[in-house]
């Protein structure tokens, strides 16, 4: 998040208590803000449903459509947005701005079409009303666009504007949902969906305004010039896709088991498990918040010094001193984050036990929550490891870690579903998280021990950009006008 | 017997010195088969041969260094080499200890050890070695540049070391660079003798080239120069015999670490019968003709010759100068020569272009060679075969050709002056020009010297003997 660091470093420079509080709050708002607002929106609409005494089925269909859209839009878009981040970083580093906004339209259209294909396949044989299906797809597509936009917004550095956009959209959605339900314009679930669609459309449009305002709108812009990045950085794509899929796989697998209910004959859930995982994942928000701060401030500074010595004719002693400093900071920050997160997890453990027990959840399910809480803890740490290693562009090992996480969740999840039954729920996720974290930690330690070797020798002897079908497509589309960013930014390669 | 000749940057793509030597050698030994292993710079030269192979050439393996640019780096690998092999790499880069080619062979010939041809450059062992060399020897240089310099420096060598090696009974390299190392390696792999014939001193030539180059900067020049000396050392260590054209080179080779017991001198030879109809120098009336058989290129330093001739002309107004050789190779230098002629307002300077020397030599009274660098100049041998006395600069083996080698008591066949010393050159020209009996005696001595030591027959006979001995030695090792 290029822009975050800029703001955070400014806040930390003050070196005052208020500065620090401000910085951490800032990070908290950026990390958790959109999530809280979106969750708030869904909860508010649900409350309106109950206020107007809407039937359970309609409420379930609404929640189903929204949750499915959240889950699958993240899984579907994560690979693309990760690669787009790289494209955008290259555009910015070589000051090539004319294709930036254009690339959003390109990616947006790809995601919308892919989303339509996925939705068509999913809704094909489902008994839902056609309008409901369309509204569900619309929300799904809008989320895909919003995730794509957030990549650009991290470079725009207007986080206030970003949050305000979310807030406006969410408030509009809540208001419309009240209005539609009040006047009963449509079936209840469609009222809710239409309201959130309009709210989300507003968010997407406001984001777009921010992007266009910052990067401009070049009529000459090449919408699909980023496509070659998908084949050059296919590992990054799979890393992000694998990690995101790994996070949701346990839920998707358990939806197929005995705890599942089906809303509107379409959306499968395991409500108890889903709610418990939701709370467990909230517990790792502090980790993300702290991580953003430490990566963007202390870690980034050392990282920068290290690579500056490498690229700007430093001798080995300078490089190695910078390396030691970098690694010291890396491990110090990781320890700091882990300790902080451990405390947070313990707090959630106590609170969860108390609240869930009183909310009528069984003892076994509370136990499951405790286990999932630690699963989430390791999953959060795993993400921390993988982001750090992506920073060093050590993609091969990160892909292994990501594959380990995704596959262990798949295999252990299915084993639990088929052979062990509900007793294993949550535990398989915890095991997969622990296993992948251990593997990731081992790879990170190994990497940090040999960081000089990995940084120097990972550079190929001759840089040859991949010339696969997507590059050929870009060349066919734009011919001579296609700009090879990686050749412009010679120093980085 | 099958002889594998290893050449680098010359035969069969470039005409001249080493290439014509290779052609002469092969043509003179129809009883042996020759297989060529030729290292070239650019793939586009593949199959573009400037020579017609003699019938005893059974094949050619062409390796081009620009093919490396198309290679792909595969993944990184850790701890592929043993500590012993890492030490060999270290010694190769540092070059303080002689390396046994056996040890180098174990790294590259033990089956597919690395991930592709470039695999070794991606290993942790390679990085560790580079880091160690850097810390011990070059810690004042920027590390990233050092790392990349070593990568690109070792690239052609490691690439060639992983290529197929032709099978032969004797390996004979004409330089100590890459083809020297490959010859050493093939000889080790197939247990056959390895010979080197060094024309110029390869490592010295690379040194001169690197010092003048733009591609190696500042302190990195010394890293490169050291590397080529290391390759030469490795070749000398592995060779069973090392031959050179003249004694001075042999001394340089000893200085560079070659075992004196291995070194032999085999001069180039010319075909005497081409010059048998040319009469001796005569004392005649009319203009005094000075000849120079040289290509008009900077290294031949024709400008010094012109200046010397200008001084000669002050004393001997009827002198004429004939520069016999190609003028098209370096048009800028030819222009410079023409400007000098104009500026000094000299008459009687003739640039003949490429000519049949046997037609011009009979008309010459004295020959001059003004080069600033030479090996064993064919022009001097041919002039001497044509009964002409010589004034040469003190380069390459000119001193030996004029004064005789250490075991040669024939006498003086002309005069030797310092390179670029046009005053001394003019003095010597005048001294010889004014003394016909001396000129005639010197011409006789030169002719005698060529007959005794520098004929094509002697040259071929020597190599026949060398191959015979090598073949016998090879058979003994096999047995």
PDB file of C-alpha atoms in Angstrom, chain A residues 267-434:
ATOM      1  CA  UNK A 267     -27.091 -20.543  -1.176  1.00  0.00           C
ATOM      2  CA  UNK A 268     -25.617 -23.210   1.052  1.00  0.00           C
ATOM      3  CA  UNK A 269     -24.412 -22.214   4.526  1.00  0.00           C
ATOM      4  CA  UNK A 270     -23.325 -23.641   7.802  1.00  0.00           C
ATOM      5  CA  UNK A 271     -24.585 -20.687   9.906  1.00  0.00           C
ATOM      6  CA  UNK A 272     -22.999 -21.642  13.213  1.00  0.00           C
ATOM      7  CA  UNK A 273     -19.629 -22.369  11.669  1.00  0.00           C
ATOM      8  CA  UNK A 274     -19.764 -19.236   9.533  1.00  0.00           C
ATOM      9  CA  UNK A 275     -20.577 -16.937  12.425  1.00  0.00           C
ATOM     10  CA  UNK A 276     -17.844 -18.454  14.566  1.00  0.00           C
ATOM     11  CA  UNK A 277     -15.235 -18.084  11.796  1.00  0.00           C
ATOM     12  CA  UNK A 278     -16.369 -14.519  11.198  1.00  0.00           C
ATOM     13  CA  UNK A 279     -15.621 -13.605  14.815  1.00  0.00           C
ATOM     14  CA  UNK A 280     -12.371 -15.517  14.781  1.00  0.00           C
ATOM     15  CA  UNK A 281     -11.171 -13.569  11.764  1.00  0.00           C
ATOM     16  CA  UNK A 282     -12.108 -10.280  13.359  1.00  0.00           C
ATOM     17  CA  UNK A 283      -9.586 -11.194  16.066  1.00  0.00           C
ATOM     18  CA  UNK A 284      -6.669 -10.884  13.615  1.00  0.00           C
ATOM     19  CA  UNK A 285      -7.499  -7.332  12.573  1.00  0.00           C
ATOM     20  CA  UNK A 286      -4.975  -5.954  15.115  1.00  0.00           C
ATOM     21  CA  UNK A 287      -2.279  -8.008  13.420  1.00  0.00           C
ATOM     22  CA  UNK A 288      -3.067  -6.498  10.070  1.00  0.00           C
ATOM     23  CA  UNK A 289      -3.227  -3.044  11.570  1.00  0.00           C
ATOM     24  CA  UNK A 290       0.170  -3.358  13.215  1.00  0.00           C
ATOM     25  CA  UNK A 291       1.632  -5.031  10.190  1.00  0.00           C
ATOM     26  CA  UNK A 292       0.665  -2.173   7.917  1.00  0.00           C
ATOM     27  CA  UNK A 293       2.373   0.241  10.292  1.00  0.00           C
ATOM     28  CA  UNK A 294       5.584  -1.735  10.703  1.00  0.00           C
ATOM     29  CA  UNK A 295       5.960  -2.730   7.078  1.00  0.00           C
ATOM     30  CA  UNK A 296       5.302   0.749   5.798  1.00  0.00           C
ATOM     31  CA  UNK A 297       7.568   2.479   8.278  1.00  0.00           C
ATOM     32  CA  UNK A 298      10.448   0.644   9.973  1.00  0.00           C
ATOM     33  CA  UNK A 299      10.703  -2.296   7.612  1.00  0.00           C
ATOM     34  CA  UNK A 300      10.324  -0.316   4.424  1.00  0.00           C
ATOM     35  CA  UNK A 301      13.047   2.129   5.418  1.00  0.00           C
ATOM     36  CA  UNK A 302      15.570  -0.661   6.029  1.00  0.00           C
ATOM     37  CA  UNK A 303      14.486  -2.458   2.916  1.00  0.00           C
ATOM     38  CA  UNK A 304      15.056   0.695   0.947  1.00  0.00           C
ATOM     39  CA  UNK A 305      18.532   1.236   2.379  1.00  0.00           C
ATOM     40  CA  UNK A 306      19.508  -2.362   1.623  1.00  0.00           C
ATOM     41  CA  UNK A 307      18.416  -2.206  -2.000  1.00  0.00           C
ATOM     42  CA  UNK A 308      19.856   1.254  -2.477  1.00  0.00           C
ATOM     43  CA  UNK A 309      23.272  -0.099  -1.505  1.00  0.00           C
ATOM     44  CA  UNK A 310      22.810  -2.966  -3.932  1.00  0.00           C
ATOM     45  CA  UNK A 311      21.760  -0.848  -6.879  1.00  0.00           C
ATOM     46  CA  UNK A 312      23.892   2.210  -6.212  1.00  0.00           C
ATOM     47  CA  UNK A 313      27.394   0.717  -6.228  1.00  0.00           C
ATOM     48  CA  UNK A 314      27.659  -0.079  -2.550  1.00  0.00           C
ATOM     49  CA  UNK A 315      30.500  -2.302  -1.462  1.00  0.00           C
ATOM     50  CA  UNK A 316      29.774  -5.569   0.248  1.00  0.00           C
ATOM     51  CA  UNK A 317      30.268  -4.295   3.753  1.00  0.00           C
ATOM     52  CA  UNK A 318      27.665  -1.593   3.237  1.00  0.00           C
ATOM     53  CA  UNK A 319      25.263  -4.068   1.704  1.00  0.00           C
ATOM     54  CA  UNK A 320      25.832  -6.537   4.478  1.00  0.00           C
ATOM     55  CA  UNK A 321      25.436  -3.986   7.241  1.00  0.00           C
ATOM     56  CA  UNK A 322      22.164  -2.926   5.649  1.00  0.00           C
ATOM     57  CA  UNK A 323      21.182  -6.580   5.458  1.00  0.00           C
ATOM     58  CA  UNK A 324      21.824  -7.106   9.157  1.00  0.00           C
ATOM     59  CA  UNK A 325      19.859  -4.018   9.999  1.00  0.00           C
ATOM     60  CA  UNK A 326      17.019  -5.124   7.750  1.00  0.00           C
ATOM     61  CA  UNK A 327      16.864  -8.602   9.222  1.00  0.00           C
ATOM     62  CA  UNK A 328      17.068  -7.313  12.752  1.00  0.00           C
ATOM     63  CA  UNK A 329      14.128  -5.033  12.044  1.00  0.00           C
ATOM     64  CA  UNK A 330      12.252  -7.797  10.275  1.00  0.00           C
ATOM     65  CA  UNK A 331      12.474 -10.245  13.165  1.00  0.00           C
ATOM     66  CA  UNK A 332      11.968  -7.572  15.766  1.00  0.00           C
ATOM     67  CA  UNK A 333       8.786  -6.377  14.086  1.00  0.00           C
ATOM     68  CA  UNK A 334       7.511  -9.904  13.562  1.00  0.00           C
ATOM     69  CA  UNK A 335       8.057 -10.724  17.225  1.00  0.00           C
ATOM     70  CA  UNK A 336       6.380  -7.522  18.236  1.00  0.00           C
ATOM     71  CA  UNK A 337       3.371  -8.244  16.028  1.00  0.00           C
ATOM     72  CA  UNK A 338       3.097 -11.853  17.176  1.00  0.00           C
ATOM     73  CA  UNK A 339       3.156 -10.834  20.830  1.00  0.00           C
ATOM     74  CA  UNK A 340       0.562  -8.165  20.276  1.00  0.00           C
ATOM     75  CA  UNK A 341      -1.636 -10.525  18.292  1.00  0.00           C
ATOM     76  CA  UNK A 342      -1.313 -13.243  20.882  1.00  0.00           C
ATOM     77  CA  UNK A 343      -2.710 -10.890  23.495  1.00  0.00           C
ATOM     78  CA  UNK A 344      -5.511  -9.902  21.158  1.00  0.00           C
ATOM     79  CA  UNK A 345      -6.298 -13.550  20.438  1.00  0.00           C
ATOM     80  CA  UNK A 346      -6.415 -14.322  24.177  1.00  0.00           C
ATOM     81  CA  UNK A 347      -8.769 -11.407  24.720  1.00  0.00           C
ATOM     82  CA  UNK A 348     -10.995 -12.717  21.943  1.00  0.00           C
ATOM     83  CA  UNK A 349     -10.784 -16.145  23.521  1.00  0.00           C
ATOM     84  CA  UNK A 350     -12.108 -14.887  26.826  1.00  0.00           C
ATOM     85  CA  UNK A 351     -14.699 -12.581  25.297  1.00  0.00           C
ATOM     86  CA  UNK A 352     -15.814 -15.199  22.807  1.00  0.00           C
ATOM     87  CA  UNK A 353     -16.241 -17.868  25.432  1.00  0.00           C
ATOM     88  CA  UNK A 354     -18.331 -15.499  27.507  1.00  0.00           C
ATOM     89  CA  UNK A 355     -20.438 -14.009  24.722  1.00  0.00           C
ATOM     90  CA  UNK A 356     -20.964 -17.169  22.697  1.00  0.00           C
ATOM     91  CA  UNK A 357     -21.913 -19.226  25.749  1.00  0.00           C
ATOM     92  CA  UNK A 358     -24.489 -16.633  26.655  1.00  0.00           C
ATOM     93  CA  UNK A 359     -25.752 -16.477  23.072  1.00  0.00           C
ATOM     94  CA  UNK A 360     -26.961 -20.036  23.289  1.00  0.00           C
ATOM     95  CA  UNK A 361     -24.148 -21.687  21.393  1.00  0.00           C
ATOM     96  CA  UNK A 362     -23.260 -25.186  22.620  1.00  0.00           C
ATOM     97  CA  UNK A 363     -20.150 -26.013  24.597  1.00  0.00           C
ATOM     98  CA  UNK A 364     -18.736 -27.994  21.679  1.00  0.00           C
ATOM     99  CA  UNK A 365     -19.236 -25.047  19.377  1.00  0.00           C
ATOM    100  CA  UNK A 366     -17.510 -22.697  21.799  1.00  0.00           C
ATOM    101  CA  UNK A 367     -14.592 -25.094  21.817  1.00  0.00           C
ATOM    102  CA  UNK A 368     -14.640 -25.025  18.053  1.00  0.00           C
ATOM    103  CA  UNK A 369     -14.434 -21.228  18.220  1.00  0.00           C
ATOM    104  CA  UNK A 370     -11.336 -21.472  20.423  1.00  0.00           C
ATOM    105  CA  UNK A 371      -9.643 -23.741  17.933  1.00  0.00           C
ATOM    106  CA  UNK A 372     -10.620 -21.613  14.945  1.00  0.00           C
ATOM    107  CA  UNK A 373      -9.341 -18.556  16.788  1.00  0.00           C
ATOM    108  CA  UNK A 374      -5.848 -20.061  16.745  1.00  0.00           C
ATOM    109  CA  UNK A 375      -6.356 -21.194  13.170  1.00  0.00           C
ATOM    110  CA  UNK A 376      -7.027 -17.560  12.298  1.00  0.00           C
ATOM    111  CA  UNK A 377      -3.979 -16.536  14.343  1.00  0.00           C
ATOM    112  CA  UNK A 378      -1.696 -18.727  12.262  1.00  0.00           C
ATOM    113  CA  UNK A 379      -3.433 -17.767   9.041  1.00  0.00           C
ATOM    114  CA  UNK A 380      -2.846 -14.105   9.849  1.00  0.00           C
ATOM    115  CA  UNK A 381       0.836 -14.750  10.568  1.00  0.00           C
ATOM    116  CA  UNK A 382       1.091 -16.719   7.365  1.00  0.00           C
ATOM    117  CA  UNK A 383      -0.203 -13.731   5.437  1.00  0.00           C
ATOM    118  CA  UNK A 384       2.412 -11.596   7.142  1.00  0.00           C
ATOM    119  CA  UNK A 385       5.131 -13.996   6.032  1.00  0.00           C
ATOM    120  CA  UNK A 386       3.917 -14.178   2.500  1.00  0.00           C
ATOM    121  CA  UNK A 387       3.614 -10.422   2.076  1.00  0.00           C
ATOM    122  CA  UNK A 388       7.164  -9.983   3.393  1.00  0.00           C
ATOM    123  CA  UNK A 389       8.505 -12.570   0.991  1.00  0.00           C
ATOM    124  CA  UNK A 390       6.616 -11.044  -1.927  1.00  0.00           C
ATOM    125  CA  UNK A 391       8.378  -7.803  -1.000  1.00  0.00           C
ATOM    126  CA  UNK A 392      11.651  -9.556  -1.812  1.00  0.00           C
ATOM    127  CA  UNK A 393      10.089 -10.997  -4.930  1.00  0.00           C
ATOM    128  CA  UNK A 394      10.952 -14.499  -3.828  1.00  0.00           C
ATOM    129  CA  UNK A 395       7.919 -15.820  -5.646  1.00  0.00           C
ATOM    130  CA  UNK A 396       8.821 -19.483  -5.940  1.00  0.00           C
ATOM    131  CA  UNK A 397       8.808 -20.197  -2.238  1.00  0.00           C
ATOM    132  CA  UNK A 398       5.787 -18.004  -1.584  1.00  0.00           C
ATOM    133  CA  UNK A 399       3.915 -20.013  -4.173  1.00  0.00           C
ATOM    134  CA  UNK A 400       4.888 -23.181  -2.332  1.00  0.00           C
ATOM    135  CA  UNK A 401       3.646 -21.697   0.925  1.00  0.00           C
ATOM    136  CA  UNK A 402       0.410 -20.579  -0.683  1.00  0.00           C
ATOM    137  CA  UNK A 403      -0.065 -23.994  -2.305  1.00  0.00           C
ATOM    138  CA  UNK A 404       0.628 -25.661   1.025  1.00  0.00           C
ATOM    139  CA  UNK A 405      -2.040 -23.518   2.701  1.00  0.00           C
ATOM    140  CA  UNK A 406      -4.639 -24.090  -0.002  1.00  0.00           C
ATOM    141  CA  UNK A 407      -4.012 -27.816  -0.412  1.00  0.00           C
ATOM    142  CA  UNK A 408      -3.769 -28.584   3.298  1.00  0.00           C
ATOM    143  CA  UNK A 409      -7.090 -26.849   3.846  1.00  0.00           C
ATOM    144  CA  UNK A 410      -8.584 -28.789   0.965  1.00  0.00           C
ATOM    145  CA  UNK A 411      -7.226 -32.186   1.957  1.00  0.00           C
ATOM    146  CA  UNK A 412      -7.698 -31.848   5.711  1.00  0.00           C
ATOM    147  CA  UNK A 413     -11.102 -30.203   5.203  1.00  0.00           C
ATOM    148  CA  UNK A 414     -12.329 -33.053   2.990  1.00  0.00           C
ATOM    149  CA  UNK A 415     -10.886 -35.669   5.350  1.00  0.00           C
ATOM    150  CA  UNK A 416     -12.795 -34.000   8.177  1.00  0.00           C
ATOM    151  CA  UNK A 417     -15.973 -33.781   6.136  1.00  0.00           C
ATOM    152  CA  UNK A 418     -15.915 -37.379   4.914  1.00  0.00           C
ATOM    153  CA  UNK A 419     -14.357 -39.320   7.783  1.00  0.00           C
ATOM    154  CA  UNK A 420     -14.328 -37.397  11.043  1.00  0.00           C
ATOM    155  CA  UNK A 421     -17.596 -35.463  10.966  1.00  0.00           C
ATOM    156  CA  UNK A 422     -18.525 -32.303  12.893  1.00  0.00           C
ATOM    157  CA  UNK A 423     -16.039 -33.058  15.702  1.00  0.00           C
ATOM    158  CA  UNK A 424     -13.253 -32.120  13.320  1.00  0.00           C
ATOM    159  CA  UNK A 425     -14.803 -28.831  12.217  1.00  0.00           C
ATOM    160  CA  UNK A 426     -12.458 -25.994  12.886  1.00  0.00           C
ATOM    161  CA  UNK A 427      -9.679 -28.327  13.925  1.00  0.00           C
ATOM    162  CA  UNK A 428      -8.757 -29.133  10.324  1.00  0.00           C
ATOM    163  CA  UNK A 429      -8.559 -25.410   9.603  1.00  0.00           C
ATOM    164  CA  UNK A 430      -6.354 -24.941  12.658  1.00  0.00           C
ATOM    165  CA  UNK A 431      -4.094 -27.806  11.564  1.00  0.00           C
ATOM    166  CA  UNK A 432      -3.816 -26.471   8.030  1.00  0.00           C
ATOM    167  CA  UNK A 433      -3.012 -22.998   9.375  1.00  0.00           C
ATOM    168  CA  UNK A 434      -0.408 -24.331  11.797  1.00  0.00           C
TER     169      UNK A 434
END
